[in-house]
Amino acid sequence: MMKSKHINAIISLLITGGIILMVFTLGSCSGSSNCDGKKCKTALGLNARQKISVRDSLFNKENPDHATKFNVYVESSASMDGYVVGNTDFKTVLYRLIGQVEADVLKNDNLSLNYINSQSFNRKETVKEFTDRLSAATFSATGGDRANSDIIQVISHVVKKTGVNEVSMFVSDCVYSPEASADIDKALQKQQTDMLNILKNKAKNDSRFGVLLYRLISDFHGVYYTKTNGNITCDGKRPYFVWFFGDEAILSNVARSISKIMSDKKADFITGIPGYSYLPYKTKGSDHAYHYLRAETKSNSTFTFSFLADMSKLPLSQQYIMNKDNYHMGKDKYFIKRIEKNKDARHPQYDYKYTVCIKGKERSLVSPTTIEISLKSMLDKMPSWVITYDDPDGNDYNNGYVPSKLRTFGLKSLVDGMADYYKEPYYVTFKIKIN
């Protein structure tokens, strides 16, 4: 049998928003780099004279994951009274969330605790006092228009008050309250447009601004107000929502900080972020060692390589990142074999390892191609939980409280507004050129 011919496979890593470390694990590959570092980096559109460590340091400085201020807003409208009657799960979870973010994300003691309805009311209290004193009586005594608060106006206020490098938490039932004469479909479309415009206007001064939205369940003992202002007594469970607003790097730290709480509570969540045009990366040996590789495969065999990636600046769960179904691949015959947590103690800054396979051709050739691996946005396709738990007409409780119906009137229009703004289909794309 003829000996397989060796070929030069030039593998150039082109990054569109990702931290990536190439570590080739090729049973059928051999050889080393013959690349000139400056030439390699120039081909990638990078500053040939700038060291990787310098560029990465600049990026991390420009994208801090700790907040200079933590603003907390709890809606104090009448519709929220049922969540704060007695020692509810709502109060317990709120206390845990505030404490966790304060400890892990806030870089100082700049914590602001507030009630909000038609206006906001700052509370000069400790976190324990703030959560322990939550009650219908306290809400009422604080003031504001508790009967007619507009959820989109409240969100607008919270977003405007969130400064660069700050993070805000907003807690609400998010039930839409239309005017009596409103055309429901048109009113919800308007709410969707309003949500879009809130985010568009915010981006004018903060291009890194993002949103985290969680759905949780609590015991509820009080009155549910229908779209026609009917009063329905509820003594059971009701959903509520926890929003976080801030720069996406800070939101990634928030998501990590509260991940166990949200997992324990089986919370649904969604992320809206702009994504990164650049994230730092570092090779195993030098600034350019991964760009060139001598490789060969047996006829029609599989060419396999791995890379390590740091996804820590993305506010996503481990489950989402490690699900191969959440990735889009290009048209050539390659696929992700597995995604796993990085266990290489020599490179602890990288948290995930990707193993990728590509089909070889006859005569040991790996055809020139560009491998593209894209992590899909959660908003590219409306998450099923949003559709499941949206009450499209606001009629669920017209004939009384139904414990099995834990839906929210107007939820989907808010998420649709998020999706209209964060419309890029991918959070990150890795591109690997094989010539």
Short mmCIF file of C-alpha atoms in Angstrom, two decimals:
data_model
loop_
_atom_site.label_atom_id
_atom_site.label_comp_id
_atom_site.label_asym_id
_atom_site.label_seq_id
_atom_site.Cartn_x
_atom_site.Cartn_y
_atom_site.Cartn_z
CA MET A 1 0.00 0.00 0.00
CA MET A 2 1.28 3.48 -0.82
CA LYS A 3 2.42 5.54 2.10
CA SER A 4 0.10 8.40 2.89
CA LYS A 5 1.31 11.76 1.68
CA HIS A 6 1.83 14.45 4.22
CA ILE A 7 0.13 17.74 3.64
CA ASN A 8 0.36 21.10 5.27
CA ALA A 9 -2.94 21.99 6.89
CA ILE A 10 -2.97 25.63 7.78
CA ILE A 11 -5.39 26.09 10.60
CA SER A 12 -6.09 29.74 11.32
CA LEU A 13 -8.31 30.64 14.19
CA LEU A 14 -10.62 33.51 13.35
CA ILE A 15 -12.70 34.61 16.31
CA THR A 16 -16.02 36.41 16.18
CA GLY A 17 -16.69 36.84 19.88
CA GLY A 18 -15.11 33.99 21.87
CA ILE A 19 -12.16 33.11 24.07
CA ILE A 20 -10.48 30.16 22.45
CA LEU A 21 -7.39 28.03 23.05
CA MET A 22 -6.51 25.51 20.34
CA VAL A 23 -5.22 22.19 21.72
CA PHE A 24 -4.91 19.65 18.91
CA THR A 25 -5.46 16.07 20.00
CA LEU A 26 -4.91 14.26 16.75
CA GLY A 27 -4.08 10.58 16.80
CA SER A 28 -3.49 10.84 13.07
CA CYS A 29 -1.67 14.17 13.05
CA SER A 30 1.94 15.17 13.58
CA GLY A 31 4.22 18.13 13.11
CA SER A 32 4.72 21.57 14.57
CA SER A 33 4.33 25.21 13.72
CA ASN A 34 6.45 26.85 11.07
CA CYS A 35 4.58 30.15 11.35
CA ASP A 36 6.02 33.60 11.80
CA GLY A 37 4.05 35.10 14.69
CA LYS A 38 3.61 38.60 13.24
CA LYS A 39 2.49 37.21 9.89
CA CYS A 40 -0.06 34.94 11.57
CA LYS A 41 -1.60 37.70 13.66
CA THR A 42 -1.70 40.09 10.72
CA ALA A 43 -3.64 37.48 8.73
CA LEU A 44 -6.16 37.36 11.57
CA GLY A 45 -6.59 41.13 11.56
CA LEU A 46 -4.79 41.48 14.90
CA ASN A 47 -2.11 43.93 15.96
CA ALA A 48 1.06 42.05 15.03
CA ARG A 49 3.16 43.91 17.59
CA GLN A 50 0.78 43.52 20.51
CA LYS A 51 1.26 40.56 22.82
CA ILE A 52 -1.75 38.37 23.52
CA SER A 53 -1.41 38.98 27.25
CA VAL A 54 -1.58 42.76 26.72
CA ARG A 55 -4.63 42.54 24.48
CA ASP A 56 -6.42 40.24 26.92
CA SER A 57 -5.62 42.50 29.83
CA LEU A 58 -7.10 45.48 27.99
CA PHE A 59 -10.24 43.53 27.18
CA ASN A 60 -10.79 42.45 30.77
CA LYS A 61 -10.22 46.00 31.96
CA GLU A 62 -12.80 47.29 29.48
CA ASN A 63 -15.35 44.60 30.40
CA PRO A 64 -15.45 44.34 34.21
CA ASP A 65 -17.71 41.69 35.71
CA HIS A 66 -18.17 43.44 39.08
CA ALA A 67 -20.71 46.20 39.57
CA THR A 68 -20.04 49.60 41.14
CA LYS A 69 -23.67 49.80 42.33
CA PHE A 70 -26.50 47.33 42.91
CA ASN A 71 -30.04 48.72 42.62
CA VAL A 72 -32.97 46.61 43.85
CA TYR A 73 -36.56 47.48 42.92
CA VAL A 74 -39.57 45.56 44.23
CA GLU A 75 -42.91 46.49 42.69
CA SER A 76 -45.27 47.75 45.41
CA SER A 77 -48.51 47.86 43.38
CA ALA A 78 -51.65 46.31 44.87
CA SER A 79 -51.26 43.24 42.65
CA MET A 80 -48.08 42.35 44.58
CA ASP A 81 -49.71 42.24 48.03
CA GLY A 82 -50.45 38.52 47.85
CA TYR A 83 -46.73 37.65 47.61
CA VAL A 84 -45.88 39.34 50.91
CA VAL A 85 -48.64 38.03 53.21
CA GLY A 86 -46.85 35.96 55.82
CA ASN A 87 -43.52 34.20 55.43
CA THR A 88 -43.79 33.45 51.71
CA ASP A 89 -41.25 31.83 49.44
CA PHE A 90 -41.14 35.15 47.60
CA LYS A 91 -39.56 36.85 50.62
CA THR A 92 -37.09 34.02 51.26
CA VAL A 93 -35.86 33.88 47.67
CA LEU A 94 -35.63 37.67 47.45
CA TYR A 95 -33.45 37.75 50.57
CA ARG A 96 -31.15 35.05 49.17
CA LEU A 97 -30.83 36.67 45.75
CA ILE A 98 -29.98 40.12 47.07
CA GLY A 99 -27.43 38.71 49.50
CA GLN A 100 -25.78 36.53 46.88
CA VAL A 101 -25.39 39.30 44.29
CA GLU A 102 -24.22 41.77 46.94
CA ALA A 103 -21.52 39.33 48.08
CA ASP A 104 -20.33 38.10 44.67
CA VAL A 105 -20.96 40.90 42.18
CA LEU A 106 -20.93 44.23 44.01
CA LYS A 107 -17.37 45.53 44.38
CA ASN A 108 -18.22 47.92 47.24
CA ASP A 109 -21.13 48.59 49.62
CA ASN A 110 -23.14 50.75 47.20
CA LEU A 111 -26.50 48.96 47.55
CA SER A 112 -29.78 50.75 46.91
CA LEU A 113 -33.07 49.13 48.06
CA ASN A 114 -36.31 50.49 46.64
CA TYR A 115 -40.05 50.03 46.26
CA ILE A 116 -41.51 51.08 42.92
CA ASN A 117 -44.94 51.66 41.36
CA SER A 118 -45.74 54.97 39.68
CA GLN A 119 -42.53 56.25 41.28
CA SER A 120 -39.63 54.79 43.23
CA PHE A 121 -39.09 54.99 47.00
CA ASN A 122 -35.66 54.43 48.48
CA ARG A 123 -35.60 52.36 51.68
CA LYS A 124 -32.87 53.07 54.24
CA GLU A 125 -32.77 49.51 55.53
CA THR A 126 -30.51 46.49 55.71
CA VAL A 127 -31.29 43.60 53.36
CA LYS A 128 -32.85 41.64 56.21
CA GLU A 129 -34.99 44.58 57.30
CA PHE A 130 -35.99 45.23 53.70
CA THR A 131 -37.23 41.69 53.07
CA ASP A 132 -38.67 41.08 56.57
CA ARG A 133 -40.76 44.25 56.40
CA LEU A 134 -42.30 43.50 53.01
CA SER A 135 -46.06 43.62 53.53
CA ALA A 136 -49.22 45.05 52.02
CA ALA A 137 -49.36 47.58 54.86
CA THR A 138 -45.80 48.76 54.22
CA PHE A 139 -46.43 49.01 50.48
CA SER A 140 -49.56 51.06 51.11
CA ALA A 141 -47.94 53.35 53.66
CA THR A 142 -45.05 54.11 51.30
CA GLY A 143 -47.36 55.69 48.76
CA GLY A 144 -47.49 56.12 45.00
CA ASP A 145 -50.24 55.02 42.65
CA ARG A 146 -50.70 51.39 43.64
CA ALA A 147 -53.83 50.87 41.54
CA ASN A 148 -52.64 51.88 38.08
CA SER A 149 -48.91 51.25 37.73
CA ASP A 150 -47.81 50.62 34.13
CA ILE A 151 -45.30 47.74 33.91
CA ILE A 152 -43.56 49.16 30.83
CA GLN A 153 -43.12 52.54 32.51
CA VAL A 154 -41.67 50.85 35.58
CA ILE A 155 -39.18 48.89 33.44
CA SER A 156 -38.27 52.10 31.61
CA HIS A 157 -37.51 53.82 34.92
CA VAL A 158 -35.33 50.95 36.16
CA VAL A 159 -33.38 50.78 32.89
CA LYS A 160 -32.77 54.54 32.81
CA LYS A 161 -31.51 54.49 36.40
CA THR A 162 -29.01 51.69 35.67
CA GLY A 163 -25.65 53.33 35.03
CA VAL A 164 -22.66 51.91 33.16
CA ASN A 165 -20.98 49.26 35.33
CA GLU A 166 -24.07 49.05 37.54
CA VAL A 167 -26.61 46.25 37.85
CA SER A 168 -30.30 46.55 38.69
CA MET A 169 -32.73 43.90 39.91
CA PHE A 170 -36.46 44.36 39.36
CA VAL A 171 -39.08 42.04 40.89
CA SER A 172 -42.69 42.04 39.68
CA ASP A 173 -45.65 39.88 38.67
CA CYS A 174 -45.40 41.57 35.24
CA VAL A 175 -49.16 41.30 34.66
CA TYR A 176 -50.27 43.72 31.97
CA SER A 177 -52.97 46.18 33.05
CA PRO A 178 -54.71 47.64 29.99
CA GLU A 179 -56.95 50.65 29.97
CA ALA A 180 -60.62 49.72 30.07
CA SER A 181 -61.25 50.66 26.44
CA ALA A 182 -58.04 49.23 25.03
CA ASP A 183 -57.92 46.92 22.03
CA ILE A 184 -55.96 44.07 23.65
CA ASP A 185 -54.03 42.99 20.55
CA LYS A 186 -53.00 46.55 19.69
CA ALA A 187 -52.18 47.30 23.33
CA LEU A 188 -49.86 44.30 23.57
CA GLN A 189 -48.21 45.26 20.28
CA LYS A 190 -47.59 48.70 21.74
CA GLN A 191 -46.03 47.15 24.86
CA GLN A 192 -43.76 45.08 22.60
CA THR A 193 -42.69 48.23 20.72
CA ASP A 194 -42.15 50.11 23.97
CA MET A 195 -39.87 47.35 25.26
CA LEU A 196 -37.86 47.47 22.03
CA ASN A 197 -37.47 51.25 22.23
CA ILE A 198 -36.39 51.14 25.88
CA LEU A 199 -33.48 48.88 24.91
CA LYS A 200 -32.64 50.85 21.76
CA ASN A 201 -32.47 54.11 23.67
CA LYS A 202 -30.36 52.55 26.42
CA ALA A 203 -27.85 51.25 23.87
CA LYS A 204 -27.11 54.80 22.72
CA ASN A 205 -25.10 55.30 25.90
CA ASP A 206 -24.29 51.70 26.81
CA SER A 207 -23.72 49.33 23.89
CA ARG A 208 -22.97 46.40 26.24
CA PHE A 209 -26.35 46.57 27.99
CA GLY A 210 -28.17 43.28 28.47
CA VAL A 211 -31.12 41.62 30.21
CA LEU A 212 -31.63 38.49 32.32
CA LEU A 213 -35.18 37.36 33.00
CA TYR A 214 -36.17 34.59 35.44
CA ARG A 215 -39.61 33.13 36.13
CA LEU A 216 -40.29 31.70 39.60
CA ILE A 217 -43.30 30.47 41.60
CA SER A 218 -44.33 31.55 45.10
CA ASP A 219 -47.22 30.97 47.45
CA PHE A 220 -49.75 33.76 47.01
CA HIS A 221 -52.48 34.84 49.44
CA GLY A 222 -54.39 37.81 48.15
CA VAL A 223 -56.23 39.36 45.22
CA TYR A 224 -55.55 38.87 41.54
CA TYR A 225 -56.77 41.78 39.41
CA THR A 226 -58.20 40.83 36.01
CA LYS A 227 -57.84 42.98 32.88
CA THR A 228 -61.25 44.51 33.64
CA ASN A 229 -60.20 45.27 37.25
CA GLY A 230 -62.19 42.36 38.63
CA ASN A 231 -61.02 41.07 42.03
CA ILE A 232 -60.29 37.34 42.21
CA THR A 233 -59.24 35.89 45.57
CA CYS A 234 -56.28 33.52 45.27
CA ASP A 235 -54.98 31.24 47.96
CA GLY A 236 -52.35 29.10 46.26
CA LYS A 237 -49.46 29.72 43.87
CA ARG A 238 -48.66 32.51 41.40
CA PRO A 239 -45.65 33.21 39.17
CA TYR A 240 -43.41 36.22 39.52
CA PHE A 241 -40.39 37.50 37.62
CA VAL A 242 -36.90 38.66 38.52
CA TRP A 243 -35.17 40.90 35.99
CA PHE A 244 -31.50 41.89 35.97
CA PHE A 245 -30.30 44.80 33.84
CA GLY A 246 -26.67 45.73 33.20
CA ASP A 247 -23.63 45.18 31.03
CA GLU A 248 -23.38 41.61 29.77
CA ALA A 249 -20.07 40.85 31.53
CA ILE A 250 -21.62 41.86 34.87
CA LEU A 251 -24.75 39.84 34.09
CA SER A 252 -22.55 36.79 33.52
CA ASN A 253 -21.26 37.18 37.07
CA VAL A 254 -24.84 37.60 38.34
CA ALA A 255 -25.95 34.43 36.56
CA ARG A 256 -23.10 32.42 38.11
CA SER A 257 -23.74 33.90 41.54
CA ILE A 258 -27.42 32.92 41.69
CA SER A 259 -27.26 29.74 39.59
CA LYS A 260 -27.76 27.35 42.51
CA ILE A 261 -30.74 29.30 43.86
CA MET A 262 -32.39 29.38 40.45
CA SER A 263 -31.62 25.71 39.84
CA ASP A 264 -33.07 24.71 43.21
CA LYS A 265 -36.23 26.67 42.40
CA LYS A 266 -36.40 25.23 38.87
CA ALA A 267 -36.61 28.76 37.49
CA ASP A 268 -37.12 29.34 33.78
CA PHE A 269 -34.83 31.98 32.31
CA ILE A 270 -33.91 33.86 29.18
CA THR A 271 -30.92 36.00 28.22
CA GLY A 272 -30.83 39.02 25.94
CA ILE A 273 -27.32 40.34 25.25
CA PRO A 274 -25.56 42.04 22.32
CA GLY A 275 -22.71 39.50 22.14
CA TYR A 276 -19.02 40.32 21.72
CA SER A 277 -17.16 41.45 18.61
CA TYR A 278 -13.96 40.27 20.30
CA LEU A 279 -13.02 38.14 23.27
CA PRO A 280 -9.41 37.36 24.26
CA TYR A 281 -7.71 34.04 23.55
CA LYS A 282 -4.41 32.40 24.30
CA THR A 283 -2.63 29.49 22.66
CA LYS A 284 -0.98 26.63 24.48
CA GLY A 285 2.59 27.26 23.41
CA SER A 286 2.89 30.76 22.02
CA ASP A 287 0.88 33.51 20.41
CA HIS A 288 0.73 31.68 17.10
CA ALA A 289 1.49 27.98 17.59
CA TYR A 290 -2.03 26.81 16.77
CA HIS A 291 -2.16 28.48 13.35
CA TYR A 292 -0.08 25.85 11.55
CA LEU A 293 -0.14 22.09 11.85
CA ARG A 294 1.24 19.16 9.86
CA ALA A 295 -1.61 16.69 9.63
CA GLU A 296 -2.58 13.51 7.87
CA THR A 297 -5.54 11.17 8.06
CA LYS A 298 -6.18 7.71 6.79
CA SER A 299 -8.39 7.49 3.72
CA ASN A 300 -11.97 8.53 4.58
CA SER A 301 -11.12 8.72 8.27
CA THR A 302 -12.01 11.47 10.72
CA PHE A 303 -9.77 14.42 11.52
CA THR A 304 -10.29 15.34 15.19
CA PHE A 305 -9.14 18.33 17.20
CA SER A 306 -10.09 20.07 20.43
CA PHE A 307 -10.11 23.62 21.70
CA LEU A 308 -10.61 25.14 25.10
CA ALA A 309 -12.94 28.12 25.43
CA ASP A 310 -13.67 30.53 28.24
CA MET A 311 -17.39 31.31 28.16
CA SER A 312 -17.39 33.12 31.49
CA LYS A 313 -18.38 36.48 29.98
CA LEU A 314 -21.65 35.01 28.68
CA PRO A 315 -24.60 34.96 31.14
CA LEU A 316 -25.66 31.43 30.26
CA SER A 317 -26.14 28.28 32.27
CA GLN A 318 -23.74 25.34 32.09
CA GLN A 319 -26.62 23.20 30.84
CA TYR A 320 -27.24 25.57 27.93
CA ILE A 321 -23.57 25.82 26.94
CA MET A 322 -23.00 22.05 27.06
CA ASN A 323 -26.08 21.17 25.01
CA LYS A 324 -24.85 20.39 21.47
CA ASP A 325 -28.32 21.15 20.09
CA ASN A 326 -27.72 24.81 20.97
CA TYR A 327 -24.98 25.10 18.34
CA HIS A 328 -25.24 25.80 14.63
CA MET A 329 -22.67 24.22 12.33
CA GLY A 330 -21.62 25.16 8.80
CA LYS A 331 -22.33 23.14 5.67
CA ASP A 332 -19.23 20.93 5.53
CA LYS A 333 -19.00 17.48 7.07
CA TYR A 334 -17.93 18.37 10.58
CA PHE A 335 -19.64 18.14 13.93
CA ILE A 336 -19.12 18.62 17.66
CA LYS A 337 -18.30 15.26 19.17
CA ARG A 338 -18.58 16.44 22.77
CA ILE A 339 -18.53 19.46 25.06
CA GLU A 340 -17.16 19.06 28.56
CA LYS A 341 -15.82 21.06 31.47
CA ASN A 342 -12.13 21.80 31.15
CA LYS A 343 -10.07 19.69 33.56
CA ASP A 344 -6.65 20.88 32.44
CA ALA A 345 -5.16 22.41 35.57
CA ARG A 346 -2.51 24.17 33.48
CA HIS A 347 -5.18 26.38 31.91
CA PRO A 348 -7.79 27.05 34.61
CA GLN A 349 -8.96 30.26 32.93
CA TYR A 350 -10.70 28.19 30.25
CA ASP A 351 -13.86 26.47 31.46
CA TYR A 352 -15.04 24.37 28.50
CA LYS A 353 -13.44 21.89 26.11
CA TYR A 354 -14.87 21.28 22.64
CA THR A 355 -13.94 18.24 20.57
CA VAL A 356 -14.66 18.64 16.84
CA CYS A 357 -14.49 16.05 14.07
CA ILE A 358 -14.26 16.57 10.31
CA LYS A 359 -14.42 13.92 7.61
CA GLY A 360 -11.22 13.29 5.65
CA LYS A 361 -11.00 12.68 1.88
CA GLU A 362 -9.14 10.13 -0.22
CA ARG A 363 -5.32 10.15 -0.27
CA SER A 364 -5.22 11.43 3.32
CA LEU A 365 -6.44 14.91 2.37
CA VAL A 366 -8.40 17.23 4.58
CA SER A 367 -10.09 19.50 2.09
CA PRO A 368 -9.66 23.26 2.62
CA THR A 369 -12.62 24.57 4.52
CA THR A 370 -13.69 27.00 7.23
CA ILE A 371 -15.30 25.45 10.25
CA GLU A 372 -17.95 27.65 11.86
CA ILE A 373 -19.38 26.79 15.27
CA SER A 374 -22.04 29.22 16.53
CA LEU A 375 -23.79 29.25 19.91
CA LYS A 376 -27.43 30.06 19.22
CA SER A 377 -29.26 32.90 20.91
CA MET A 378 -32.12 31.90 23.21
CA LEU A 379 -34.14 34.63 21.51
CA ASP A 380 -33.56 33.39 17.96
CA LYS A 381 -36.56 31.13 18.51
CA MET A 382 -39.08 31.97 21.22
CA PRO A 383 -38.43 29.68 24.21
CA SER A 384 -41.24 27.21 24.76
CA TRP A 385 -41.72 28.26 28.39
CA VAL A 386 -42.62 31.81 27.33
CA ILE A 387 -45.39 30.52 25.07
CA THR A 388 -46.57 27.97 27.65
CA TYR A 389 -46.84 30.50 30.48
CA ASP A 390 -48.21 33.44 28.51
CA ASP A 391 -51.92 34.22 29.00
CA PRO A 392 -52.60 35.78 25.57
CA ASP A 393 -56.09 37.12 26.31
CA GLY A 394 -55.98 37.70 30.06
CA ASN A 395 -58.99 35.46 30.62
CA ASP A 396 -57.54 32.68 32.80
CA TYR A 397 -59.26 33.75 36.01
CA ASN A 398 -62.45 35.26 34.64
CA ASN A 399 -64.47 32.61 36.46
CA GLY A 400 -62.26 32.42 39.54
CA TYR A 401 -58.81 31.25 40.54
CA VAL A 402 -57.62 28.08 38.78
CA PRO A 403 -54.56 26.59 40.58
CA SER A 404 -53.39 24.77 37.45
CA LYS A 405 -53.21 27.99 35.42
CA LEU A 406 -49.99 29.75 36.32
CA ARG A 407 -49.79 32.00 33.31
CA THR A 408 -49.08 35.73 32.97
CA PHE A 409 -51.05 38.19 30.87
CA GLY A 410 -48.68 40.21 28.65
CA LEU A 411 -45.53 38.14 29.25
CA LYS A 412 -44.87 37.31 25.60
CA SER A 413 -45.13 40.92 24.43
CA LEU A 414 -42.29 41.88 26.80
CA VAL A 415 -40.08 39.03 25.59
CA ASP A 416 -41.00 39.79 21.97
CA GLY A 417 -39.72 43.32 22.54
CA MET A 418 -36.45 41.90 23.86
CA ALA A 419 -36.18 39.59 20.85
CA ASP A 420 -36.79 42.48 18.46
CA TYR A 421 -33.74 44.25 19.84
CA TYR A 422 -31.40 41.31 20.54
CA LYS A 423 -32.02 39.84 17.11
CA GLU A 424 -28.57 38.47 16.31
CA PRO A 425 -29.04 34.70 15.90
CA TYR A 426 -25.82 33.78 17.74
CA TYR A 427 -24.15 34.81 20.98
CA VAL A 428 -20.72 33.77 19.69
CA THR A 429 -19.20 32.20 16.57
CA PHE A 430 -15.92 30.30 16.42
CA LYS A 431 -14.31 30.15 12.96
CA ILE A 432 -11.44 27.76 12.25
CA LYS A 433 -9.91 27.83 8.77
CA ILE A 434 -8.34 24.62 7.48
CA ASN A 435 -6.35 24.96 4.23
#
